[in-house]
Short mmCIF file of N, CA and C in Angstrom, two decimals:
data_model
loop_
_atom_site.label_atom_id
_atom_site.label_comp_id
_atom_site.label_asym_id
_atom_site.label_seq_id
_atom_site.Cartn_x
_atom_site.Cartn_y
_atom_site.Cartn_z
N MET C 1 103.26 92.68 91.13
CA MET C 1 102.07 93.40 91.50
C MET C 1 102.05 94.62 90.85
N THR C 2 100.83 95.10 90.08
CA THR C 2 100.19 95.82 89.18
C THR C 2 99.51 96.71 90.09
N PRO C 3 99.88 98.36 90.03
CA PRO C 3 99.20 98.81 90.81
C PRO C 3 98.20 99.82 90.21
N ARG C 4 97.05 99.43 91.16
CA ARG C 4 95.68 98.61 91.09
C ARG C 4 95.16 100.81 90.44
N PHE C 5 95.83 101.24 91.00
CA PHE C 5 95.18 103.31 90.63
C PHE C 5 96.53 103.56 90.34
N PRO C 6 96.23 104.49 88.55
CA PRO C 6 97.36 104.61 88.36
C PRO C 6 97.29 106.59 88.72
N VAL C 7 99.20 106.64 88.58
CA VAL C 7 98.69 108.62 89.09
C VAL C 7 98.27 109.66 88.84
N GLY C 8 97.19 110.16 88.87
CA GLY C 8 96.13 110.30 88.56
C GLY C 8 95.28 110.84 89.28
N ALA C 9 94.55 109.04 89.58
CA ALA C 9 93.50 108.62 89.50
C ALA C 9 92.82 109.41 90.90
N THR C 10 91.71 109.36 91.08
CA THR C 10 91.08 109.88 92.07
C THR C 10 89.76 108.46 92.65
N VAL C 11 90.28 108.59 94.14
CA VAL C 11 90.37 106.78 95.25
C VAL C 11 90.07 107.98 96.37
N ASN C 12 89.07 107.34 97.07
CA ASN C 12 88.33 107.08 98.88
C ASN C 12 88.98 106.43 99.29
N VAL C 13 89.38 106.73 100.61
CA VAL C 13 89.89 105.57 101.63
C VAL C 13 88.32 104.71 102.35
N ARG C 14 88.83 104.04 102.16
CA ARG C 14 88.09 103.17 103.02
C ARG C 14 87.52 103.27 104.43
N ARG C 15 86.39 103.19 104.56
CA ARG C 15 86.37 103.19 105.62
C ARG C 15 86.36 101.88 107.16
N GLY C 16 86.24 101.81 107.63
CA GLY C 16 86.70 101.25 108.16
C GLY C 16 87.53 101.07 109.90
N ASN C 17 87.16 100.60 110.85
CA ASN C 17 87.75 100.82 112.14
C ASN C 17 88.40 99.16 112.92
N PRO C 18 89.12 98.48 111.61
CA PRO C 18 89.41 97.42 112.10
C PRO C 18 90.63 97.11 114.24
N PRO C 19 90.28 95.60 114.04
CA PRO C 19 90.79 95.97 115.87
C PRO C 19 92.63 95.99 115.12
N GLY C 20 92.94 95.76 115.95
CA GLY C 20 94.67 95.73 116.05
C GLY C 20 95.42 97.35 115.97
N HIS C 21 96.63 96.99 114.70
CA HIS C 21 97.50 98.16 114.51
C HIS C 21 97.49 98.26 113.35
N ILE C 22 95.93 99.28 113.00
CA ILE C 22 95.83 100.31 111.93
C ILE C 22 97.06 101.73 111.63
N ARG C 23 98.08 101.25 110.72
CA ARG C 23 98.70 102.05 109.23
C ARG C 23 97.65 103.72 109.00
N THR C 24 96.99 103.18 108.67
CA THR C 24 96.13 104.59 107.40
C THR C 24 95.04 105.57 109.00
N PRO C 25 96.10 106.60 108.93
CA PRO C 25 94.94 107.58 110.12
C PRO C 25 93.00 107.31 110.01
N TYR C 26 93.23 108.16 110.78
CA TYR C 26 91.40 107.92 111.11
C TYR C 26 90.81 109.17 110.28
N TYR C 27 91.76 110.17 111.10
CA TYR C 27 90.89 111.21 109.97
C TYR C 27 90.67 111.51 109.11
N ILE C 28 91.79 110.97 108.08
CA ILE C 28 91.76 110.40 106.91
C ILE C 28 90.54 109.25 106.08
N ARG C 29 89.94 108.29 106.77
CA ARG C 29 88.92 107.58 105.94
C ARG C 29 87.97 108.12 106.02
N GLY C 30 87.09 107.37 105.17
CA GLY C 30 86.30 108.63 104.08
C GLY C 30 86.78 109.13 103.01
N LYS C 31 87.95 109.87 103.42
CA LYS C 31 88.26 110.60 101.99
C LYS C 31 88.42 110.32 101.13
N SER C 32 88.48 111.59 100.16
CA SER C 32 88.63 111.31 98.74
C SER C 32 89.99 112.57 98.15
N GLY C 33 90.81 111.46 97.57
CA GLY C 33 92.18 111.94 97.33
C GLY C 33 92.71 112.07 95.63
N VAL C 34 94.28 112.24 95.18
CA VAL C 34 94.17 112.07 94.39
C VAL C 34 95.81 111.03 94.72
N VAL C 35 96.15 110.65 93.55
CA VAL C 35 97.03 109.97 94.08
C VAL C 35 98.12 110.21 92.92
N GLU C 36 99.15 110.69 93.86
CA GLU C 36 100.15 111.48 93.20
C GLU C 36 101.64 110.62 93.29
N ARG C 37 101.39 109.92 93.41
CA ARG C 37 102.77 108.97 92.85
C ARG C 37 102.72 107.68 93.72
N ILE C 38 103.37 106.73 92.61
CA ILE C 38 103.36 104.88 93.22
C ILE C 38 105.01 104.87 94.08
N CYS C 39 104.96 104.32 95.12
CA CYS C 39 105.97 104.27 96.90
C CYS C 39 106.59 103.17 95.70
N GLY C 40 106.00 101.87 95.57
CA GLY C 40 106.25 101.15 95.66
C GLY C 40 105.53 99.52 96.42
N GLU C 41 106.77 98.74 96.42
CA GLU C 41 105.86 97.75 96.79
C GLU C 41 106.29 96.58 98.25
N PHE C 42 105.47 97.03 99.07
CA PHE C 42 106.13 96.34 100.67
C PHE C 42 105.21 95.77 101.64
N ARG C 43 106.58 95.12 102.24
CA ARG C 43 105.11 93.73 103.48
C ARG C 43 104.36 94.97 104.00
N ASN C 44 103.50 94.61 104.08
CA ASN C 44 102.40 94.97 104.95
C ASN C 44 102.58 94.92 106.24
N PRO C 45 103.23 96.62 107.12
CA PRO C 45 103.27 96.94 108.04
C PRO C 45 102.59 96.65 109.05
N GLU C 46 100.66 96.19 108.94
CA GLU C 46 99.04 95.76 109.95
C GLU C 46 99.97 94.83 110.60
N GLU C 47 100.24 93.67 109.75
CA GLU C 47 100.59 92.38 109.88
C GLU C 47 101.92 92.40 110.28
N LEU C 48 102.98 92.82 109.76
CA LEU C 48 104.30 92.84 110.72
C LEU C 48 104.26 93.13 111.84
N ALA C 49 103.14 93.53 112.81
CA ALA C 49 103.56 94.29 113.51
C ALA C 49 102.88 92.94 114.12
N TYR C 50 102.14 91.99 114.17
CA TYR C 50 102.33 90.61 114.95
C TYR C 50 102.88 89.86 114.46
N GLY C 51 104.21 90.51 113.89
CA GLY C 51 105.20 89.25 114.03
C GLY C 51 105.30 88.03 112.98
N ARG C 52 104.23 88.44 112.29
CA ARG C 52 103.65 88.07 110.57
C ARG C 52 104.17 87.91 109.41
N SER C 53 103.76 87.31 108.38
CA SER C 53 105.19 87.64 107.39
C SER C 53 104.78 88.90 107.12
N GLY C 54 104.08 89.54 106.21
CA GLY C 54 103.32 90.69 105.47
C GLY C 54 103.37 90.87 104.49
N GLU C 55 103.71 89.01 103.73
CA GLU C 55 103.12 88.96 102.88
C GLU C 55 101.40 88.89 102.17
N PRO C 56 101.01 88.73 101.56
CA PRO C 56 101.96 89.14 100.31
C PRO C 56 101.62 91.51 100.06
N LYS C 57 102.91 90.81 99.94
CA LYS C 57 103.17 92.57 99.56
C LYS C 57 102.38 93.52 99.13
N GLN C 58 102.26 95.23 99.35
CA GLN C 58 100.80 95.67 99.65
C GLN C 58 101.67 96.70 99.17
N VAL C 59 100.55 97.01 97.10
CA VAL C 59 101.65 98.53 96.93
C VAL C 59 101.11 99.43 97.64
N LEU C 60 102.10 100.16 98.54
CA LEU C 60 102.07 101.89 98.72
C LEU C 60 102.25 102.95 97.97
N TYR C 61 100.60 104.21 98.46
CA TYR C 61 100.81 104.81 97.54
C TYR C 61 101.06 105.94 98.10
N ARG C 62 101.18 107.60 97.38
CA ARG C 62 101.12 108.36 98.07
C ARG C 62 100.36 109.71 97.47
N VAL C 63 98.88 109.29 98.53
CA VAL C 63 97.78 110.36 97.70
C VAL C 63 97.04 111.85 99.01
N ARG C 64 97.11 112.89 97.96
CA ARG C 64 97.19 113.81 98.09
C ARG C 64 95.50 114.55 97.87
N PHE C 65 94.81 115.18 99.50
CA PHE C 65 94.41 115.34 99.91
C PHE C 65 93.54 116.71 100.32
N SER C 66 92.82 117.49 100.04
CA SER C 66 93.22 119.50 99.64
C SER C 66 92.95 119.24 101.49
N GLN C 67 93.55 120.27 102.09
CA GLN C 67 93.21 120.05 103.90
C GLN C 67 91.85 121.20 103.66
N LYS C 68 91.03 121.81 102.99
CA LYS C 68 89.31 121.58 102.68
C LYS C 68 88.73 120.85 103.31
N ASP C 69 89.08 119.96 102.13
CA ASP C 69 88.21 118.43 101.89
C ASP C 69 88.38 117.47 103.47
N VAL C 70 89.72 117.39 104.44
CA VAL C 70 90.27 116.64 105.56
C VAL C 70 89.33 117.31 106.46
N TRP C 71 89.75 118.89 106.59
CA TRP C 71 88.84 119.82 108.03
C TRP C 71 88.37 120.51 107.20
N PRO C 72 86.52 120.55 107.89
CA PRO C 72 86.27 121.65 107.47
C PRO C 72 86.11 122.45 108.02
N ASP C 73 86.85 122.71 109.39
CA ASP C 73 86.67 124.51 109.38
C ASP C 73 88.31 124.75 109.64
N TYR C 74 89.08 123.99 107.96
CA TYR C 74 90.77 124.89 107.91
C TYR C 74 90.58 126.28 107.61
N ALA C 75 91.73 126.84 108.08
CA ALA C 75 91.61 128.77 108.05
C ALA C 75 92.36 128.55 106.84
N GLY C 76 93.76 127.25 106.46
CA GLY C 76 94.05 127.67 105.73
C GLY C 76 94.36 128.78 103.63
N PRO C 77 94.90 128.61 102.71
CA PRO C 77 94.60 128.48 102.41
C PRO C 77 94.02 126.96 101.17
N ILE C 78 93.24 127.38 100.31
CA ILE C 78 91.85 126.17 99.97
C ILE C 78 93.49 125.87 98.59
N SER C 79 93.96 126.52 98.65
CA SER C 79 95.16 125.91 98.13
C SER C 79 96.30 124.02 98.92
N ASP C 80 96.33 124.81 99.74
CA ASP C 80 97.20 123.84 100.90
C ASP C 80 96.54 122.29 100.41
N THR C 81 97.56 121.68 100.34
CA THR C 81 96.79 120.18 100.77
C THR C 81 97.85 118.88 101.20
N ILE C 82 97.43 117.50 101.97
CA ILE C 82 98.52 117.32 103.01
C ILE C 82 98.89 115.60 101.74
N ASP C 83 99.92 115.08 102.06
CA ASP C 83 99.78 114.08 102.15
C ASP C 83 100.27 112.87 102.08
N ILE C 84 99.24 111.72 102.02
CA ILE C 84 99.90 111.11 103.03
C ILE C 84 99.04 109.02 102.07
N GLU C 85 100.55 108.65 103.01
CA GLU C 85 101.30 107.87 102.57
C GLU C 85 99.83 106.55 103.00
N LEU C 86 99.25 105.57 101.95
CA LEU C 86 97.99 104.32 101.89
C LEU C 86 98.55 103.84 101.50
N TYR C 87 98.29 102.06 102.16
CA TYR C 87 98.58 100.88 101.44
C TYR C 87 97.86 100.66 100.10
N GLU C 88 97.32 99.67 99.31
CA GLU C 88 97.08 99.70 98.95
C GLU C 88 94.45 99.10 98.78
N HIS C 89 95.12 98.52 100.06
CA HIS C 89 94.03 97.32 100.42
C HIS C 89 93.24 98.56 100.97
N TRP C 90 93.64 100.19 101.79
CA TRP C 90 92.72 100.71 102.05
C TRP C 90 92.28 101.51 101.29
N LEU C 91 92.54 101.50 99.78
CA LEU C 91 91.79 101.85 98.82
C LEU C 91 90.60 101.37 98.19
N GLU C 92 90.07 103.18 97.82
CA GLU C 92 88.45 102.20 96.73
C GLU C 92 88.95 103.04 95.46
N GLN C 93 87.97 102.51 93.90
CA GLN C 93 87.51 103.63 92.77
C GLN C 93 87.41 104.30 93.10
N ARG C 94 86.62 105.47 93.44
CA ARG C 94 86.00 106.64 93.40
C ARG C 94 84.61 106.35 92.10
#
């Protein structure tokens, strides 16, 4: 599988609230970040949670977000970031 987003790409996290086991934190949905690294391909844990195969594998990315963009009241340094690993099906091109 070829990763859809290269390192350095700005991506949006898809907004959504599907029922079931979701690995993407609610607080990061709808936020924009930058792909920091491509972690590889893995079976989808949202499908594995229900005893399914988790296939096809999904590309997992580490995406970096500014703390100020995630938490509007964040009082720390503006340079602070948070890294979150997100599967490709949760990301959209910005």
